């Protein structure tokens, strides 16, 4: 993300919303309204393709102002529209098409949206919406990498239904308006680069313990918490390795992502990456047991009950804690009862610097949700309840605490 120009989200902050051509363009008025509700000044540009999906009137009504279009760009005026529209604190390109990504990555300025983007000095957030095959194409991914390297931020695309005429589901669906507005607000906060030069390893998602080639033991972890930590660490300047079990989230750009399935694979990948790490965050929901013997062939059903013989998996956090060195080690715990006592005991036993405790029974938090409500627990039992906030905000606070621990250990 661009750093020096980030502004605070005071009532005077302004945001440019560029709407690209996709079915998801119809969500633009909702985004515009949500930004205005935050007292942000809002400007909007619609590409010609966007106007095939949504009317100028819907956009101008939601923005409470005129819509910048190519048609108005060259109308006689004392100021250049692409320069006045670029004078904002942040820009968001939503229902961002492959064409817009390519134009921006190529530095093109042949329409109002692209010319304005070249002049925006604040952070830019891309919210892509396109067919999965297009999104995954090397050309699009190359453009995303390029923009990321310039500090542009990305939200989504998500897995879900998209497009028309039975294109079905897959990665490519645009993020929801409330998430777009929340991310814009985050971008308007001043950015710390306090993790520059540090190596951060994050584990995420569930593990799968196969019983035979087609059956496994697992859990519903979505990986969202770990991905949020990896993305936050990346944005704060860290060199990040994310080791993740099977989840539907795409690899975060700018993060070295390792995909694994079983706890044994997770262990090998995390232990290798942790060798020269400064901070290790274990958000993975590791299966505590695996099949003692994994059948090489699919097991046919038999009459009557079946007993599965399970054997314990290695405890990765415990193993890392036993040879911790100068590393900051952070664990997670999910408890249904006696949470603080159990989490504090876990932190002590595993030699973690602190543990974030969450509760699977709380609505809207933990497994699968976008928010989390956690309690920070230190080994001695001292603890601090955090409010329910986005997983990204939990990640921010977690890394703040990790930095405090690192500084206390190695004063700079
Ligand atoms: N963890 C791990 N390896 C395992 C199990 C858990 O590294 N085999 C990590 C998790 O990533 C998490 C922390 O340990 O950071 C706590 O996991 P949890 O399953 O709650 O702890 P357990 O020690 O397995 O305790 P319990 O007795 O409650 O199962």
CSV table of C-alpha atoms in Angstrom, one decimal, residues 271 274-275 277 280 316-329 350-351:
chain,number,residue,atom,x,y,z
A,271,UNK,CA,9.2,-26.2,10.9
A,274,UNK,CA,10.2,-21.2,10.9
A,275,UNK,CA,14.0,-21.8,10.9
A,277,UNK,CA,11.4,-16.7,11.1
A,280,UNK,CA,5.4,-17.6,14.0
A,316,UNK,CA,3.6,-28.4,16.1
A,317,UNK,CA,3.2,-25.4,18.4
A,318,UNK,CA,4.7,-27.5,21.2
A,319,UNK,CA,7.6,-28.5,19.0
A,320,UNK,CA,8.3,-24.9,18.0
A,321,UNK,CA,8.1,-23.8,21.6
A,322,UNK,CA,10.7,-26.4,22.6
A,323,UNK,CA,13.3,-24.7,20.4
A,324,UNK,CA,11.9,-21.2,20.3
A,325,UNK,CA,15.1,-19.2,20.3
A,326,UNK,CA,14.4,-15.5,19.8
A,327,UNK,CA,11.2,-16.1,17.8
A,328,UNK,CA,7.9,-14.8,18.9
A,329,UNK,CA,5.4,-17.7,19.0
A,350,UNK,CA,3.7,-25.0,24.6
A,351,UNK,CA,6.0,-22.1,25.5
